[in-house]
XYZ file of N, CA, C and O in Angstrom:
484
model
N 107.621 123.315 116.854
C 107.038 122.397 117.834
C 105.521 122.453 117.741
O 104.794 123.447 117.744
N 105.105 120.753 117.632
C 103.433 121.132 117.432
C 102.889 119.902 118.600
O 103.356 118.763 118.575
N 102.038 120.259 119.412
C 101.681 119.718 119.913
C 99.813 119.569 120.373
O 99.352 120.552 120.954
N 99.068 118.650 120.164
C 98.489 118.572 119.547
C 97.178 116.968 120.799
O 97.341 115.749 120.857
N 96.250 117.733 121.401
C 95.327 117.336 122.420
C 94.500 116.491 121.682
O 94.472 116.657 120.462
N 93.789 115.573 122.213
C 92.361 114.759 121.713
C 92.426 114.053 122.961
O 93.246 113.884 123.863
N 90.840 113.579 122.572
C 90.267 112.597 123.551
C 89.391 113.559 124.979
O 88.842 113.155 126.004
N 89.532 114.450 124.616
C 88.439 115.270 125.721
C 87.182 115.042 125.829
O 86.882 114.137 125.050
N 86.148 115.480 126.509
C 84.813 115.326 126.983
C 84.314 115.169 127.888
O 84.796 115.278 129.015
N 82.666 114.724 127.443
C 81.800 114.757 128.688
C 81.783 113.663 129.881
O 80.866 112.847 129.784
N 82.218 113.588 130.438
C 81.650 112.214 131.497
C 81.283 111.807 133.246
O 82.182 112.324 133.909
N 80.728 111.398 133.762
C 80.253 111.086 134.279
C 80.781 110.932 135.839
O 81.364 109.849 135.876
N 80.812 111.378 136.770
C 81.514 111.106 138.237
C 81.984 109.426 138.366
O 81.421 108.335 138.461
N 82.863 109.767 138.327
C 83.375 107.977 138.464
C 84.327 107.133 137.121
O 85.189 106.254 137.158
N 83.749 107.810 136.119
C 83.933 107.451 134.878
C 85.501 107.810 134.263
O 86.259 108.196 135.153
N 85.862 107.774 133.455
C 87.140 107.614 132.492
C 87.364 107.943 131.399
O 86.652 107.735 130.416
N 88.514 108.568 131.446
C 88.625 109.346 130.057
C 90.498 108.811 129.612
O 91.366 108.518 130.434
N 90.613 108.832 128.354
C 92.404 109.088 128.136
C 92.170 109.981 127.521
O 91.078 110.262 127.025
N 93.314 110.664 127.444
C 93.847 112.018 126.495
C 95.006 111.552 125.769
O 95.673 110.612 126.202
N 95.334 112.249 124.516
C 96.582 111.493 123.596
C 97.050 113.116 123.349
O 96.323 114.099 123.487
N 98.255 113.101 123.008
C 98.932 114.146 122.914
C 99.754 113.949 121.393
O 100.731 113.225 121.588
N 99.674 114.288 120.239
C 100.511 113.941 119.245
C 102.112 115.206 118.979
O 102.201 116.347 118.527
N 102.645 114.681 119.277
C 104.032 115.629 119.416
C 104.553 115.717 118.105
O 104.384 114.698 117.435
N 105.387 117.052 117.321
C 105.766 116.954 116.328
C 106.348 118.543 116.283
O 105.894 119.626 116.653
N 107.832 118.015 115.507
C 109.003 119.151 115.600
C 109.774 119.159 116.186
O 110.571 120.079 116.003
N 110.093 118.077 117.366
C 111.270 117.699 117.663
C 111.526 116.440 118.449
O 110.700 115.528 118.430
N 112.944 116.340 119.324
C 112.840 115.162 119.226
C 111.702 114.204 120.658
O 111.852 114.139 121.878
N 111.254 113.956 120.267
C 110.359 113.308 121.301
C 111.124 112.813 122.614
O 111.480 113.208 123.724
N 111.145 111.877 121.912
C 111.980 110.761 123.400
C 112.948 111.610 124.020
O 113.166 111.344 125.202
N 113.728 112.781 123.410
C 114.420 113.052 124.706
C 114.091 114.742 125.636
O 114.645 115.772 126.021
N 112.933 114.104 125.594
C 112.650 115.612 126.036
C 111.514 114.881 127.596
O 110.975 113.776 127.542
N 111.409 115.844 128.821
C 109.982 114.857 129.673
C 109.163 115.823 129.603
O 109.466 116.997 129.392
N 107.464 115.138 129.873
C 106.543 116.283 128.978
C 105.677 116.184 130.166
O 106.102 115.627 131.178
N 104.555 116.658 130.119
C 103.866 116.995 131.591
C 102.515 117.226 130.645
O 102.528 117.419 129.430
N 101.350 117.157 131.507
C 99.970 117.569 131.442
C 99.447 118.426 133.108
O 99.539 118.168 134.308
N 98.844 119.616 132.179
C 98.348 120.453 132.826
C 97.148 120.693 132.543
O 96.652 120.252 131.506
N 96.293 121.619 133.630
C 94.827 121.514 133.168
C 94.525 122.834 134.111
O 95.163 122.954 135.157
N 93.917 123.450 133.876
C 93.445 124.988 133.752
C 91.422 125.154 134.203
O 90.635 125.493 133.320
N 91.033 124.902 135.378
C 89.717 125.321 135.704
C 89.038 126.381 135.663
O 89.545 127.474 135.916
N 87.474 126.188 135.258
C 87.373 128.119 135.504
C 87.783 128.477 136.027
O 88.112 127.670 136.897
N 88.271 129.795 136.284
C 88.040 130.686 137.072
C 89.421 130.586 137.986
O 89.688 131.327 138.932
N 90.103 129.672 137.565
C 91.776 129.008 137.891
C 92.779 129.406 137.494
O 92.616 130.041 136.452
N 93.965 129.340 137.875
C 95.242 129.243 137.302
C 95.570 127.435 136.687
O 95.125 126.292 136.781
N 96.450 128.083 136.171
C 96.762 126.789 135.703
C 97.540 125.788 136.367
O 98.723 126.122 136.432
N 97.290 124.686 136.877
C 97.651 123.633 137.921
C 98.437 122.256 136.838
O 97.878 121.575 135.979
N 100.187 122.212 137.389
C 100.403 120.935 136.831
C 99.652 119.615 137.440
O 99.242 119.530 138.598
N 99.564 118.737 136.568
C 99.190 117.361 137.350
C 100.298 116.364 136.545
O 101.265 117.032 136.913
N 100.649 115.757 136.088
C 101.444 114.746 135.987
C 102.608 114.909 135.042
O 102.558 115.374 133.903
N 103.455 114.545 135.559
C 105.096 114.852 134.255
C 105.515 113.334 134.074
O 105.156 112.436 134.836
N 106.465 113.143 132.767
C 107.023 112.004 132.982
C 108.958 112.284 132.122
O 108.950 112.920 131.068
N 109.733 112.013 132.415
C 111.160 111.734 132.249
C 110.888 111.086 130.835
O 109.899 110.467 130.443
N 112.019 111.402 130.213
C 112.033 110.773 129.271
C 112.661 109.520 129.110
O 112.709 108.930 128.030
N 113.147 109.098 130.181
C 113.184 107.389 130.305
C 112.351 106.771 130.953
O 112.613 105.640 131.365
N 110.748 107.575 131.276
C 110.085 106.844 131.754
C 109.291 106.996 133.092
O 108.103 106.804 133.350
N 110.448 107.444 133.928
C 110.141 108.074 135.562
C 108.665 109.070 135.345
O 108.497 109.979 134.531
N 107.913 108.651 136.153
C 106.781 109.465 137.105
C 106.488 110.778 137.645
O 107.598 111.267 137.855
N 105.642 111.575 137.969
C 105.626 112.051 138.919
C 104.343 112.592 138.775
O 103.980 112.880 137.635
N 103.369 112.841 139.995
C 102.302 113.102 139.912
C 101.752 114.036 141.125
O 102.138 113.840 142.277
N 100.566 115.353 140.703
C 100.380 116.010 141.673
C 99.441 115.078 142.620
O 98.692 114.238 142.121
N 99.542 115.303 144.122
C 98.836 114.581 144.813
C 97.480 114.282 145.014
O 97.129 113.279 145.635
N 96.471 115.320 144.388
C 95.177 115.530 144.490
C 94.790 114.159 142.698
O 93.657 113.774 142.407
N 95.666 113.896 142.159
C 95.331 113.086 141.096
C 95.834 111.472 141.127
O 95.229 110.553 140.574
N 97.069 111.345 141.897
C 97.658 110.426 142.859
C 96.981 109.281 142.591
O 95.891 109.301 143.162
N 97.178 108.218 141.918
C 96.071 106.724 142.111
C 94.848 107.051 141.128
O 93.788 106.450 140.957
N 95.269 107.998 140.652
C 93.773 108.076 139.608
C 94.049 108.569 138.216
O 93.186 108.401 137.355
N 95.245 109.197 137.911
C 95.374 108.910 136.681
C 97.020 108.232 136.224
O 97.804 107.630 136.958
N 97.115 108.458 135.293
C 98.431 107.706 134.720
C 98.974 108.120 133.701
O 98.223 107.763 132.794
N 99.838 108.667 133.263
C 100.633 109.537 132.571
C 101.721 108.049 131.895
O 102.375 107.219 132.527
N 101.493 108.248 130.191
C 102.378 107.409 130.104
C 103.263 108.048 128.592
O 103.337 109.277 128.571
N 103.733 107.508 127.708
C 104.426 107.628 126.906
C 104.410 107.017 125.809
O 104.029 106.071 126.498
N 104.468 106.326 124.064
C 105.004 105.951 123.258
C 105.758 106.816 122.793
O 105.212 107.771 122.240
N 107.677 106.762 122.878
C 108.036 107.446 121.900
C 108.525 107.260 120.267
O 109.165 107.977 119.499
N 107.723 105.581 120.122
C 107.626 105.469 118.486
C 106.687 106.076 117.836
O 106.625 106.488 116.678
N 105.996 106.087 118.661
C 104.559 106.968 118.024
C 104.235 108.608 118.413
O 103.292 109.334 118.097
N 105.460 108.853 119.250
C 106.089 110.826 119.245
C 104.489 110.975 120.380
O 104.140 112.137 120.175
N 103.775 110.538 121.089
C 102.375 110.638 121.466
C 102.735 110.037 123.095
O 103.445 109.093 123.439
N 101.827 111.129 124.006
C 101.679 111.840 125.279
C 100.537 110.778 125.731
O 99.931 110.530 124.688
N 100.071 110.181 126.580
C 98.925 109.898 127.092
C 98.940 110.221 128.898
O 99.766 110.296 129.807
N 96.985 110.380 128.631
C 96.872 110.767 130.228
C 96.122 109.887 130.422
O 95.248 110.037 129.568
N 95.866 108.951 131.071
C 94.809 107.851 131.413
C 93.863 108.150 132.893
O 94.119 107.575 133.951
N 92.819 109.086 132.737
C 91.953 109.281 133.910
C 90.982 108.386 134.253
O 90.232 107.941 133.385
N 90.882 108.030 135.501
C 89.926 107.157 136.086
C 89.162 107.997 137.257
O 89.557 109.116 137.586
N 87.911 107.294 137.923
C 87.629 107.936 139.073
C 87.526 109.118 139.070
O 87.891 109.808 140.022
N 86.971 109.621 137.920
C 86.709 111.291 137.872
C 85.717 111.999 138.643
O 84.725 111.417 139.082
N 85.922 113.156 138.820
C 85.013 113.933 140.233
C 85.300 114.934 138.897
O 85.922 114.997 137.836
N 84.478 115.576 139.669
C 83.800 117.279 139.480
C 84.704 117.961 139.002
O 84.899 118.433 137.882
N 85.387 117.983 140.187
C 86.340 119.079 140.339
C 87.676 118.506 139.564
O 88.769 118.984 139.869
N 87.590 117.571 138.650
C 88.458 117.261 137.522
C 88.281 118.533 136.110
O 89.177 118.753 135.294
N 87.164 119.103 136.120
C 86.888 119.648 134.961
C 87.633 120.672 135.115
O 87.907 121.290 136.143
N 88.130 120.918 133.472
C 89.224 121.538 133.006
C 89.481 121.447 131.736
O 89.006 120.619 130.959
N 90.294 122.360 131.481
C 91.410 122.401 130.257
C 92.529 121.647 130.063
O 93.453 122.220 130.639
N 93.011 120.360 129.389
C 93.953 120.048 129.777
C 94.920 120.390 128.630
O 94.551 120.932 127.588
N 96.055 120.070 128.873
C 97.224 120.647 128.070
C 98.022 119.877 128.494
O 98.248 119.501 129.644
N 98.661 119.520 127.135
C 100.048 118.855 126.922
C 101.137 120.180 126.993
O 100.845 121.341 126.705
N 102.396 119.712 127.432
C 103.113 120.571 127.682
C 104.653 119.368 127.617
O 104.890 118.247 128.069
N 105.364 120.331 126.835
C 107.041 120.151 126.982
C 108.183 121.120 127.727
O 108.537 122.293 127.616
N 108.515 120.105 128.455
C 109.666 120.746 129.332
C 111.153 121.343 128.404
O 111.436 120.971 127.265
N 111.741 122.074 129.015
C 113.311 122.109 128.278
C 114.657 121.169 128.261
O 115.799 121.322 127.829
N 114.079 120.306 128.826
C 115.222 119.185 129.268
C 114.760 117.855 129.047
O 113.835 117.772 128.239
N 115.222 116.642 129.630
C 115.137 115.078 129.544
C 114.547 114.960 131.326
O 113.520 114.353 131.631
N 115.230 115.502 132.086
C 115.572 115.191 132.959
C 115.181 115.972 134.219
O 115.468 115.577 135.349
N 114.482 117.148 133.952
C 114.136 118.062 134.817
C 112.457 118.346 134.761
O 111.838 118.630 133.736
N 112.051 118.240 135.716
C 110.038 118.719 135.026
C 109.892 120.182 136.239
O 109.891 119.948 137.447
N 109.785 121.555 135.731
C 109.338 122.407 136.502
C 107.647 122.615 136.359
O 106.969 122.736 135.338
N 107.356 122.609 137.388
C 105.974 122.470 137.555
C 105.390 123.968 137.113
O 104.243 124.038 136.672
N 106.047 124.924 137.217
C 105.186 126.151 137.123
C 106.071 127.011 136.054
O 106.220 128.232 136.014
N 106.725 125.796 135.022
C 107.224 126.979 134.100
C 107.584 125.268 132.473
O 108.102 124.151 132.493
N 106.963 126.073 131.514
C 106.798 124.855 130.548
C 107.451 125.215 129.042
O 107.131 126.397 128.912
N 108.058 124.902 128.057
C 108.481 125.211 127.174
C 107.818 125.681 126.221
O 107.863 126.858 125.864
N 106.786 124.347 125.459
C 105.956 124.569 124.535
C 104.112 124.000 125.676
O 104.139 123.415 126.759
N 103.054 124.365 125.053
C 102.225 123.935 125.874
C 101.124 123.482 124.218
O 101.601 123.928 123.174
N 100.289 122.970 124.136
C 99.277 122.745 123.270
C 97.748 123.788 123.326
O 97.617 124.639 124.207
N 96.965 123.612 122.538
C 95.821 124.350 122.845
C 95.086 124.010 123.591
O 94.253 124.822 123.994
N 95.090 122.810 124.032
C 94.064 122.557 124.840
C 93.329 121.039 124.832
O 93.503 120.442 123.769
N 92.605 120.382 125.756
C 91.292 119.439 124.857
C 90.822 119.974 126.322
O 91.545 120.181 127.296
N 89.279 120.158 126.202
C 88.104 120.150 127.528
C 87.814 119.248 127.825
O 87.398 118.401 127.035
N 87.943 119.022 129.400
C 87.274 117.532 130.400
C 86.310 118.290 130.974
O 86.517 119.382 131.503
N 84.954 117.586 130.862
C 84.361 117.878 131.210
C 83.492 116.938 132.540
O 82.608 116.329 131.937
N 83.387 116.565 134.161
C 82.798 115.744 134.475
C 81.374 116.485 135.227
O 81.459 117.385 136.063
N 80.429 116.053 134.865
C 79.112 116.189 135.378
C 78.043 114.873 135.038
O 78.152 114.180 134.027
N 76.913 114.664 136.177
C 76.199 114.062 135.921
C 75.023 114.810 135.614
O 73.996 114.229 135.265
C-alpha cells in the first residue's frame, strides 16, 4: 500500500488550497479513506472521511469549508480547503480505513507521509 500527499503549502487566511492523495497497492474504490492532519504540538485530529460509494462525513470545526472527494479511476483522494484560518496549519495525511463501509476516526489502516499546510499572513 502506497499512499502518496501533494498540493501542500503556504497560504493566506481566507485562501485555498486542494490536496491530492495518489493511492496504490490496492483496491481503491472499495475501501473509504479519510484525511487527517496533525498540529504542532498536537495529536493527531481526523477531519474528513468518505465511503466508498461516495457518502461524507466531516469533523465539525472544518464543516462548510472543506470537501473531501474521490476519483476512483484515477485511484486519487482529494481535500478541497477553502476559508482557511490559522489554526488550519498542519500535517495532513491521507489515510485508509479497513473496510468500504466503516470510517474509525481514531484508528486508520495505512496513513501517508504527510504534505504541510501552512496558513499565515
Amino acid at each position: 500500500v502506497q499512499l502518496v500527499e501533494s498540493g501542500g503549502g503556504v497560504v493566506q487566511p481566507g485562501g485555498s488550497l486542494r490536496l491530492s492523495c495518489a493511492a496504490s497497492g490496492f483496491t481503491f474504490s472499495a475501501y473509504a479513506m479519510s484525511w487527517a492532519r496533525q498540529a504542532p504540538g498536537k495529536g493527531l485530529e481526523w477531519v474528513s472521511g468518505i465511503y466508498h460509494d461516495g457518502r461524507t462525513s466531516y469533523a465539525d470545526v472544518v464543516k462548510g469549508r472543506f470537501t473531501i472527494s474521490r476519483d476512483n479511476a484515477k485511484n486519487t483522494l482529494y481535500l478541497q480547503m477553502n476559508s482557511l484560518e490559522p489554526e488550519d496549519t498542519a500535517v495532513y495525511y491521507c489515510a485508509k480505513h479497513y473496510s468500504a463501509n466503516y470510517i474509525n476516526r481514531d484508528e486508520f489502516h495505512y496513513r501517508g507521509q504527510g504534505a504541510q499546510v501552512t496558513v499565515s499572513s
